[in-house]
Amino acid sequence: MKLNHIPSACQTKLRQGTVIPAMPLAIDEKRHLDQKHQKALIRYYLDSGAGGIAAGVHTTQFEIRSPEFGLLRPILSLVSQEIDNYSNKASGQILKISGVCGKTFQAVDEAALAEDLGFHAVLLSLSAMADSDTRSLINHCRAVAKIMPLFGFYLQPSVGGRDLSYSFWREFAEIENVAGIKIAPFNRYKTLDVVRAVADAGRENEIPLYTGNDDNIVADLLTEYLVPARDDVKRIRIVGGLLGHWSVWTRKAVELLSEIHACTAGPGLPIPGELLSRGQQITDANAAFFDAANNYKGCIAGIHEVLKMQGLMAGTWCLNPDEKLSAGQLQEIKRVHKAYPHLNDDEFVRANLQRWLS
């Protein structure tokens, strides 16, 4: 594998499994970048113990690419600089992932920008390729992989993704410069397609799988997938998460993943029933944050609301003024906050907020 842009320490971390929040965009009421709160968010993720940050992705709002706002480069530059500043002071390196989207020309251009700004890999959205066949999609992915290590992305159709077949993922897994795959179709059948495709390509030890199924986080991470091979059975796990849900209550996400890794460290270790129950509580919280009741229309504003409640954002504004909380969503967010106090990291944020904002 090439992966020449990814430091060896980050490659190890990536394959072992880590927490990668999909970073939201902090703006003010005039829809200008709020650098103070954006930096605070980045510092919050780093101090929480996240192993990487993904920026320029769906949670960061695809509208940052619009000439009206022109925020793609400023956001990526800010994230890269803040991570570098942190890494220079602390031991260890943090993985920098940039979202890439559009047709091939745009995607290649965005990958080159990410390379220029010191990112390690790109998360490739295929939303703009909705009408393309498998061969065109693979050619598109190969073109981007020539520029930067590639994180595959199975985005659910409800928020702009498209169906991707087993045959697509089987060919995708053969691309040399693949750093990982984010599985986020919110669909168990399609999740299995990706796992099986990577196994059948013989890349299960080289391509780490990350859950993006915010509705099934704990179960995804606890499950050992048994994929029949020629003379044996391949045992495969989803090792970490690259999640919009983990852009809130991130400290608790880091603790959760550490706990799950301890439970899955050896064969036959028992899975505590409490952990499974907590997984369903996390799914309930995600339904409120992501506005599942309204087909995810308020998902970004919902994330903003949780961060605003903690003081990490000044408001819930989105670049698209029509993106806002749905009717009843705020009440749902307050319900899950009250119902599951053990899931939030409010105390951790209170103790560090002023330092992050300074």
C-alpha angles and dihedrals in degrees: 000000000000105000086148092155093059117081113234092245090055091047089054092048091048093053094045091051130254144182114269114179117208097230122233124219119250113211135159129239090276089055094247121139111274099213094180095059093035090058090045090055092051092048090048092055093047095047089046089063101254112166093214146354128230115209133178089037132124092284090053087056121253089234089079085085093059114109086230090069105018093195104138097091095039092051095046091045092050093049093047093049094047092049091048091050090051094046091051090057099038132048117256133033131265123224114243115205124181125200116237126191144156133065118324097276092052094041093051090047091051091047089053089051091052090050091049091052094051102257121156103214142357129234106219120214115199096193092114090055096063095135098040123112124232095266092053091047093051092048088050091051092047091052091055092043089059087066104037142002107275132231109198115223127203100190119189115251092234090075100035106292128125137221113272120195130227087249091057093052091044090058093039090057089060093061105110099217098056112132098182146316128250108210109204111146092120085228127108095209093054091044088058090051090062095045092049093046093053090047093048090050089055092238099114092114094046106040113058116211121224127192119236090167095116088181094059107028103139097041091049091053096044097048123098109206114215110205118185113237132185097279103000147017121270116222112211133176136190098237106192146353137257097189145161087211090060090058084081128051085012097163089060090048090057091050091047094052091048090052092049092048089054090051093050099040094105139024117271097014111152119251110224113238089222090063091054090049090049088052090060090049089053089051090052090051090048091053088059096043094045096040094235090171089067098041092266096297092140098039098117095040088048092056089048091052093055091049091045090054088057095045094248091116130036095216146343096257118146128195088244104063090208090063106092142121115302122235108284095010095110090053089051092050090051090047095056092042089057095039097051110032090158090066098060129078097209093134093053091050093048091053094053108024099101091050091050091048095049 
